[in-house]
Amino acid sequence: AVVSTQSTGIRILLHGDSFIYHQIRKIVGMTIAVLRNVAPADHLKKSFSKERTDVPLAPGLGLVLDEVRMTRYNKKFGEDGIHKPLVWEPYEEKVTEFKMNHILSVIHKKEKAESTMFQWLQTLKKHTFYTGDVLPSILMGGGDQKSETNEKSTEEQTEKQTEKQAEKQTEKQAGIENKTEEEVSVTDQTEKESDGNGEHYVSRLKESIHDAQSFD
């Protein structure tokens, strides 16, 4: 257990050469689910199989790199008479003080303000803890409905886009027809004006010839 001036918690210490993505959070999540009798006891063993398995992912709040041990380095160089071993024991008191004041205190404040772990614990009962190649909905009754809603929403958006494109095409076609009619009307009017100007010119020419003959 980890005891501070602000809260009491459980410390889970895991040691390994390396860790894969979400490995620690899943180990902790699966352990808590089994200990709280939410997941079947044999599900812990099944989670190590090659089959797809529902494993709760614990919150990342509280996950801290506690210590880096230079075991191989110390074994190879620490006792060669030239190099000194890299160890934390001489600084253990200062390291502990720093963790309590600047790391654990921050975790406590955030957990108290957001109730991250408490809220996550409420979601454990929604897990199906399935095992198999087919991936069902992790949250009971939630996935299929959400998927169906998303599909309907996508179909509606597609229909709306198609209707808008059809309206734009119709408006564009109507605009072209109106423009063509205007051009035809303007052309007809121009031709009429041209015809009128021609007749007027012929009439004036006849008058001029008549005046010239009268003068003679």
PDB file of C-alpha atoms in Angstrom:
ATOM      1  CA  ALA A   1       0.000   0.000   0.000  1.00  0.00           C
ATOM      2  CA  VAL A   2       1.044   3.568  -0.658  1.00  0.00           C
ATOM      3  CA  VAL A   3       0.196   5.960   2.156  1.00  0.00           C
ATOM      4  CA  SER A   4       0.483   9.728   1.774  1.00  0.00           C
ATOM      5  CA  THR A   5      -0.760  12.628   3.833  1.00  0.00           C
ATOM      6  CA  GLN A   6      -3.737  12.952   1.462  1.00  0.00           C
ATOM      7  CA  SER A   7      -4.860   9.434   0.567  1.00  0.00           C
ATOM      8  CA  THR A   8      -4.205   5.711   0.778  1.00  0.00           C
ATOM      9  CA  GLY A   9      -3.842   3.568  -2.335  1.00  0.00           C
ATOM     10  CA  ILE A  10      -2.541   0.232  -3.550  1.00  0.00           C
ATOM     11  CA  ARG A  11       0.813   0.141  -5.285  1.00  0.00           C
ATOM     12  CA  ILE A  12       1.235  -2.465  -8.026  1.00  0.00           C
ATOM     13  CA  LEU A  13       4.875  -2.825  -9.041  1.00  0.00           C
ATOM     14  CA  LEU A  14       5.659  -4.582 -12.329  1.00  0.00           C
ATOM     15  CA  HIS A  15       9.187  -5.346 -13.429  1.00  0.00           C
ATOM     16  CA  GLY A  16      10.189  -6.277 -16.977  1.00  0.00           C
ATOM     17  CA  ASP A  17      12.754  -5.782 -19.722  1.00  0.00           C
ATOM     18  CA  SER A  18      10.194  -3.957 -21.881  1.00  0.00           C
ATOM     19  CA  PHE A  19       6.445  -3.431 -22.192  1.00  0.00           C
ATOM     20  CA  ILE A  20       4.111  -3.216 -25.168  1.00  0.00           C
ATOM     21  CA  TYR A  21       1.427  -0.591 -25.717  1.00  0.00           C
ATOM     22  CA  HIS A  22      -1.302  -0.689 -23.015  1.00  0.00           C
ATOM     23  CA  GLN A  23       0.165  -3.852 -21.490  1.00  0.00           C
ATOM     24  CA  ILE A  24       0.376  -2.526 -17.924  1.00  0.00           C
ATOM     25  CA  ARG A  25      -3.075  -0.929 -18.004  1.00  0.00           C
ATOM     26  CA  LYS A  26      -4.639  -4.138 -19.312  1.00  0.00           C
ATOM     27  CA  ILE A  27      -2.895  -6.271 -16.675  1.00  0.00           C
ATOM     28  CA  VAL A  28      -4.199  -3.987 -13.943  1.00  0.00           C
ATOM     29  CA  GLY A  29      -7.670  -3.764 -15.516  1.00  0.00           C
ATOM     30  CA  MET A  30      -8.001  -7.547 -15.840  1.00  0.00           C
ATOM     31  CA  THR A  31      -6.748  -8.107 -12.280  1.00  0.00           C
ATOM     32  CA  ILE A  32      -9.249  -5.638 -10.818  1.00  0.00           C
ATOM     33  CA  ALA A  33     -12.128  -7.141 -12.841  1.00  0.00           C
ATOM     34  CA  VAL A  34     -11.395 -10.642 -11.519  1.00  0.00           C
ATOM     35  CA  LEU A  35     -10.821  -9.527  -7.925  1.00  0.00           C
ATOM     36  CA  ARG A  36     -14.132  -7.641  -7.925  1.00  0.00           C
ATOM     37  CA  ASN A  37     -15.921 -10.739  -9.281  1.00  0.00           C
ATOM     38  CA  VAL A  38     -16.991  -8.888 -12.402  1.00  0.00           C
ATOM     39  CA  ALA A  39     -15.051 -11.159 -14.761  1.00  0.00           C
ATOM     40  CA  PRO A  40     -14.987 -14.980 -14.516  1.00  0.00           C
ATOM     41  CA  ALA A  41     -11.969 -16.314 -12.640  1.00  0.00           C
ATOM     42  CA  ASP A  42     -10.791 -18.331 -15.659  1.00  0.00           C
ATOM     43  CA  HIS A  43     -10.939 -15.251 -17.892  1.00  0.00           C
ATOM     44  CA  LEU A  44      -7.584 -14.116 -16.518  1.00  0.00           C
ATOM     45  CA  LYS A  45      -5.973 -17.245 -17.955  1.00  0.00           C
ATOM     46  CA  LYS A  46      -7.894 -16.893 -21.227  1.00  0.00           C
ATOM     47  CA  SER A  47      -6.583 -13.356 -21.670  1.00  0.00           C
ATOM     48  CA  PHE A  48      -3.111 -14.830 -22.257  1.00  0.00           C
ATOM     49  CA  SER A  49      -4.317 -17.015 -25.139  1.00  0.00           C
ATOM     50  CA  LYS A  50      -4.034 -16.183 -28.836  1.00  0.00           C
ATOM     51  CA  GLU A  51      -7.782 -15.735 -29.176  1.00  0.00           C
ATOM     52  CA  ARG A  52      -9.319 -12.290 -29.209  1.00  0.00           C
ATOM     53  CA  THR A  53     -10.393 -11.504 -25.649  1.00  0.00           C
ATOM     54  CA  ASP A  54     -12.199  -8.660 -23.947  1.00  0.00           C
ATOM     55  CA  VAL A  55      -9.712  -7.136 -21.485  1.00  0.00           C
ATOM     56  CA  PRO A  56     -10.658  -3.944 -19.578  1.00  0.00           C
ATOM     57  CA  LEU A  57      -8.234  -1.073 -20.015  1.00  0.00           C
ATOM     58  CA  ALA A  58      -7.539   0.640 -16.693  1.00  0.00           C
ATOM     59  CA  PRO A  59      -7.118   4.448 -16.633  1.00  0.00           C
ATOM     60  CA  GLY A  60      -3.675   5.828 -17.360  1.00  0.00           C
ATOM     61  CA  LEU A  61      -3.812   8.123 -14.347  1.00  0.00           C
ATOM     62  CA  GLY A  62      -1.376   6.721 -11.802  1.00  0.00           C
ATOM     63  CA  LEU A  63       0.814   4.868 -14.292  1.00  0.00           C
ATOM     64  CA  VAL A  64       4.371   5.989 -13.559  1.00  0.00           C
ATOM     65  CA  LEU A  65       7.839   4.821 -14.598  1.00  0.00           C
ATOM     66  CA  ASP A  66       9.147   4.171 -11.126  1.00  0.00           C
ATOM     67  CA  GLU A  67      12.732   3.109 -11.678  1.00  0.00           C
ATOM     68  CA  VAL A  68      15.191   2.189 -14.395  1.00  0.00           C
ATOM     69  CA  ARG A  69      17.578  -0.567 -13.353  1.00  0.00           C
ATOM     70  CA  MET A  70      20.915  -0.861 -15.155  1.00  0.00           C
ATOM     71  CA  THR A  71      21.366  -4.553 -14.362  1.00  0.00           C
ATOM     72  CA  ARG A  72      23.195  -5.558 -17.539  1.00  0.00           C
ATOM     73  CA  TYR A  73      25.344  -2.453 -17.569  1.00  0.00           C
ATOM     74  CA  ASN A  74      26.379  -2.926 -13.945  1.00  0.00           C
ATOM     75  CA  LYS A  75      27.135  -6.573 -14.552  1.00  0.00           C
ATOM     76  CA  LYS A  76      29.315  -5.784 -17.573  1.00  0.00           C
ATOM     77  CA  PHE A  77      31.009  -2.543 -16.525  1.00  0.00           C
ATOM     78  CA  GLY A  78      30.178  -1.910 -12.875  1.00  0.00           C
ATOM     79  CA  GLU A  79      32.898  -4.167 -11.547  1.00  0.00           C
ATOM     80  CA  ASP A  80      35.639  -3.628 -14.132  1.00  0.00           C
ATOM     81  CA  GLY A  81      37.566  -1.270 -11.876  1.00  0.00           C
ATOM     82  CA  ILE A  82      37.074   1.664 -14.263  1.00  0.00           C
ATOM     83  CA  HIS A  83      33.344   2.405 -14.186  1.00  0.00           C
ATOM     84  CA  LYS A  84      31.059   2.785 -11.213  1.00  0.00           C
ATOM     85  CA  PRO A  85      27.763   0.893 -11.030  1.00  0.00           C
ATOM     86  CA  LEU A  86      24.607   2.908 -11.688  1.00  0.00           C
ATOM     87  CA  VAL A  87      22.363   2.435  -8.654  1.00  0.00           C
ATOM     88  CA  TRP A  88      19.626   4.446  -6.935  1.00  0.00           C
ATOM     89  CA  GLU A  89      20.179   3.363  -3.320  1.00  0.00           C
ATOM     90  CA  PRO A  90      22.269   6.405  -2.313  1.00  0.00           C
ATOM     91  CA  TYR A  91      19.475   8.707  -3.524  1.00  0.00           C
ATOM     92  CA  GLU A  92      16.501   6.643  -2.373  1.00  0.00           C
ATOM     93  CA  GLU A  93      15.373   9.083   0.330  1.00  0.00           C
ATOM     94  CA  LYS A  94      15.423  12.076  -2.032  1.00  0.00           C
ATOM     95  CA  VAL A  95      13.698  10.115  -4.797  1.00  0.00           C
ATOM     96  CA  THR A  96      10.906   9.033  -2.452  1.00  0.00           C
ATOM     97  CA  GLU A  97      10.423  12.588  -1.201  1.00  0.00           C
ATOM     98  CA  PHE A  98      10.214  13.885  -4.778  1.00  0.00           C
ATOM     99  CA  LYS A  99       7.644  11.240  -5.788  1.00  0.00           C
ATOM    100  CA  MET A 100       5.447  11.976  -2.782  1.00  0.00           C
ATOM    101  CA  ASN A 101       5.507  15.753  -3.233  1.00  0.00           C
ATOM    102  CA  HIS A 102       5.476  16.145  -7.012  1.00  0.00           C
ATOM    103  CA  ILE A 103       3.998  12.967  -8.510  1.00  0.00           C
ATOM    104  CA  LEU A 104       1.684  11.148  -6.111  1.00  0.00           C
ATOM    105  CA  SER A 105       0.198  14.406  -4.836  1.00  0.00           C
ATOM    106  CA  VAL A 106      -0.677  15.482  -8.390  1.00  0.00           C
ATOM    107  CA  ILE A 107      -2.258  12.082  -9.113  1.00  0.00           C
ATOM    108  CA  HIS A 108      -4.318  12.341  -5.933  1.00  0.00           C
ATOM    109  CA  LYS A 109      -5.567  15.859  -6.743  1.00  0.00           C
ATOM    110  CA  LYS A 110      -6.597  14.888 -10.258  1.00  0.00           C
ATOM    111  CA  GLU A 111      -8.331  11.698  -9.095  1.00  0.00           C
ATOM    112  CA  LYS A 112     -10.177  13.642  -6.406  1.00  0.00           C
ATOM    113  CA  ALA A 113     -11.292  16.258  -8.928  1.00  0.00           C
ATOM    114  CA  GLU A 114     -12.235  13.946 -11.822  1.00  0.00           C
ATOM    115  CA  SER A 115     -12.962  10.577 -10.112  1.00  0.00           C
ATOM    116  CA  THR A 116     -11.236   8.817 -13.011  1.00  0.00           C
ATOM    117  CA  MET A 117     -10.873   5.426 -11.332  1.00  0.00           C
ATOM    118  CA  PHE A 118     -14.336   5.531  -9.770  1.00  0.00           C
ATOM    119  CA  GLN A 119     -15.987   6.220 -13.122  1.00  0.00           C
ATOM    120  CA  TRP A 120     -13.979   3.487 -14.809  1.00  0.00           C
ATOM    121  CA  LEU A 121     -15.060   0.955 -12.165  1.00  0.00           C
ATOM    122  CA  GLN A 122     -18.689   1.639 -13.109  1.00  0.00           C
ATOM    123  CA  THR A 123     -17.993   0.528 -16.694  1.00  0.00           C
ATOM    124  CA  LEU A 124     -16.665  -2.908 -15.729  1.00  0.00           C
ATOM    125  CA  LYS A 125     -20.142  -4.423 -15.476  1.00  0.00           C
ATOM    126  CA  LYS A 126     -20.828  -3.422 -19.082  1.00  0.00           C
ATOM    127  CA  HIS A 127     -18.063  -5.674 -20.426  1.00  0.00           C
ATOM    128  CA  THR A 128     -19.081  -9.025 -21.967  1.00  0.00           C
ATOM    129  CA  PHE A 129     -15.651 -10.621 -21.376  1.00  0.00           C
ATOM    130  CA  TYR A 130     -15.982 -12.530 -24.631  1.00  0.00           C
ATOM    131  CA  THR A 131     -13.363 -14.863 -26.062  1.00  0.00           C
ATOM    132  CA  GLY A 132     -13.234 -15.742 -29.728  1.00  0.00           C
ATOM    133  CA  ASP A 133     -12.242 -14.680 -33.218  1.00  0.00           C
ATOM    134  CA  VAL A 134     -15.388 -12.608 -33.811  1.00  0.00           C
ATOM    135  CA  LEU A 135     -15.316  -9.173 -32.199  1.00  0.00           C
ATOM    136  CA  PRO A 136     -18.732  -8.353 -30.667  1.00  0.00           C
ATOM    137  CA  SER A 137     -19.726  -5.097 -29.036  1.00  0.00           C
ATOM    138  CA  ILE A 138     -17.684  -4.576 -25.842  1.00  0.00           C
ATOM    139  CA  LEU A 139     -20.425  -2.518 -24.284  1.00  0.00           C
ATOM    140  CA  MET A 140     -23.627  -4.553 -24.126  1.00  0.00           C
ATOM    141  CA  GLY A 141     -26.365  -3.250 -26.404  1.00  0.00           C
ATOM    142  CA  GLY A 142     -24.374  -0.223 -27.502  1.00  0.00           C
ATOM    143  CA  GLY A 143     -22.318  -1.079 -30.563  1.00  0.00           C
ATOM    144  CA  ASP A 144     -24.936  -2.343 -33.030  1.00  0.00           C
ATOM    145  CA  GLN A 145     -27.317   0.532 -32.351  1.00  0.00           C
ATOM    146  CA  LYS A 146     -24.551   3.070 -32.748  1.00  0.00           C
ATOM    147  CA  SER A 147     -23.360   1.424 -35.968  1.00  0.00           C
ATOM    148  CA  GLU A 148     -26.905   1.387 -37.374  1.00  0.00           C
ATOM    149  CA  THR A 149     -27.370   5.045 -36.443  1.00  0.00           C
ATOM    150  CA  ASN A 150     -24.107   5.977 -38.145  1.00  0.00           C
ATOM    151  CA  GLU A 151     -25.120   4.088 -41.296  1.00  0.00           C
ATOM    152  CA  LYS A 152     -28.507   5.834 -41.417  1.00  0.00           C
ATOM    153  CA  SER A 153     -26.860   9.174 -40.826  1.00  0.00           C
ATOM    154  CA  THR A 154     -24.435   8.510 -43.687  1.00  0.00           C
ATOM    155  CA  GLU A 155     -27.282   7.520 -46.020  1.00  0.00           C
ATOM    156  CA  GLU A 156     -29.241  10.663 -45.135  1.00  0.00           C
ATOM    157  CA  GLN A 157     -26.202  12.847 -45.784  1.00  0.00           C
ATOM    158  CA  THR A 158     -25.640  11.154 -49.148  1.00  0.00           C
ATOM    159  CA  GLU A 159     -29.291  11.697 -50.145  1.00  0.00           C
ATOM    160  CA  LYS A 160     -29.131  15.362 -49.142  1.00  0.00           C
ATOM    161  CA  GLN A 161     -25.938  15.884 -51.134  1.00  0.00           C
ATOM    162  CA  THR A 162     -27.513  14.203 -54.177  1.00  0.00           C
ATOM    163  CA  GLU A 163     -30.610  16.427 -53.914  1.00  0.00           C
ATOM    164  CA  LYS A 164     -28.470  19.571 -53.624  1.00  0.00           C
ATOM    165  CA  GLN A 165     -26.434  18.572 -56.684  1.00  0.00           C
ATOM    166  CA  ALA A 166     -29.640  17.920 -58.647  1.00  0.00           C
ATOM    167  CA  GLU A 167     -31.041  21.333 -57.628  1.00  0.00           C
ATOM    168  CA  LYS A 168     -27.817  23.081 -58.651  1.00  0.00           C
ATOM    169  CA  GLN A 169     -27.850  21.270 -62.001  1.00  0.00           C
ATOM    170  CA  THR A 170     -31.496  22.257 -62.572  1.00  0.00           C
ATOM    171  CA  GLU A 171     -30.790  25.897 -61.705  1.00  0.00           C
ATOM    172  CA  LYS A 172     -27.745  25.901 -63.957  1.00  0.00           C
ATOM    173  CA  GLN A 173     -29.747  24.415 -66.863  1.00  0.00           C
ATOM    174  CA  ALA A 174     -32.567  26.935 -66.317  1.00  0.00           C
ATOM    175  CA  GLY A 175     -30.024  29.754 -66.360  1.00  0.00           C
ATOM    176  CA  ILE A 176     -28.609  28.555 -69.688  1.00  0.00           C
ATOM    177  CA  GLU A 177     -32.102  28.351 -71.232  1.00  0.00           C
ATOM    178  CA  ASN A 178     -32.997  31.857 -70.003  1.00  0.00           C
ATOM    179  CA  LYS A 179     -29.748  33.195 -71.398  1.00  0.00           C
ATOM    180  CA  THR A 180     -30.418  31.531 -74.752  1.00  0.00           C
ATOM    181  CA  GLU A 181     -33.936  33.016 -74.905  1.00  0.00           C
ATOM    182  CA  GLU A 182     -32.556  36.475 -74.099  1.00  0.00           C
ATOM    183  CA  GLU A 183     -29.944  36.135 -76.832  1.00  0.00           C
ATOM    184  CA  VAL A 184     -32.607  35.081 -79.326  1.00  0.00           C
ATOM    185  CA  SER A 185     -34.840  38.014 -78.338  1.00  0.00           C
ATOM    186  CA  VAL A 186     -31.955  40.471 -78.647  1.00  0.00           C
ATOM    187  CA  THR A 187     -31.039  39.040 -82.047  1.00  0.00           C
ATOM    188  CA  ASP A 188     -34.627  39.316 -83.301  1.00  0.00           C
ATOM    189  CA  GLN A 189     -34.849  42.889 -82.079  1.00  0.00           C
ATOM    190  CA  THR A 190     -31.536  43.750 -83.740  1.00  0.00           C
ATOM    191  CA  GLU A 191     -32.688  42.255 -87.016  1.00  0.00           C
ATOM    192  CA  LYS A 192     -35.933  44.230 -86.832  1.00  0.00           C
ATOM    193  CA  GLU A 193     -34.056  47.429 -86.138  1.00  0.00           C
ATOM    194  CA  SER A 194     -31.740  46.668 -89.027  1.00  0.00           C
ATOM    195  CA  ASP A 195     -34.719  46.096 -91.329  1.00  0.00           C
ATOM    196  CA  GLY A 196     -36.298  49.336 -90.174  1.00  0.00           C
ATOM    197  CA  ASN A 197     -33.110  51.291 -90.792  1.00  0.00           C
ATOM    198  CA  GLY A 198     -32.845  49.810 -94.288  1.00  0.00           C
ATOM    199  CA  GLU A 199     -36.374  50.801 -95.243  1.00  0.00           C
ATOM    200  CA  HIS A 200     -35.794  54.316 -93.938  1.00  0.00           C
ATOM    201  CA  TYR A 201     -32.602  54.605 -96.008  1.00  0.00           C
ATOM    202  CA  VAL A 202     -34.393  53.504 -99.224  1.00  0.00           C
ATOM    203  CA  SER A 203     -37.193  55.992 -98.572  1.00  0.00           C
ATOM    204  CA  ARG A 204     -34.704  58.873 -98.119  1.00  0.00           C
ATOM    205  CA  LEU A 205     -32.852  57.820-101.278  1.00  0.00           C
ATOM    206  CA  LYS A 206     -36.082  57.897-103.300  1.00  0.00           C
ATOM    207  CA  GLU A 207     -36.877  61.374-101.950  1.00  0.00           C
ATOM    208  CA  SER A 208     -33.421  62.618-102.923  1.00  0.00           C
ATOM    209  CA  ILE A 209     -33.784  61.290-106.474  1.00  0.00           C
ATOM    210  CA  HIS A 210     -37.225  62.877-106.781  1.00  0.00           C
ATOM    211  CA  ASP A 211     -35.895  66.227-105.573  1.00  0.00           C
ATOM    212  CA  ALA A 212     -33.037  66.071-108.074  1.00  0.00           C
ATOM    213  CA  GLN A 213     -35.411  65.382-110.976  1.00  0.00           C
ATOM    214  CA  SER A 214     -37.658  68.271-109.912  1.00  0.00           C
ATOM    215  CA  PHE A 215     -34.624  70.596-109.819  1.00  0.00           C
ATOM    216  CA  ASP A 216     -33.672  69.619-113.338  1.00  0.00           C
TER     217      ASP A 216
END
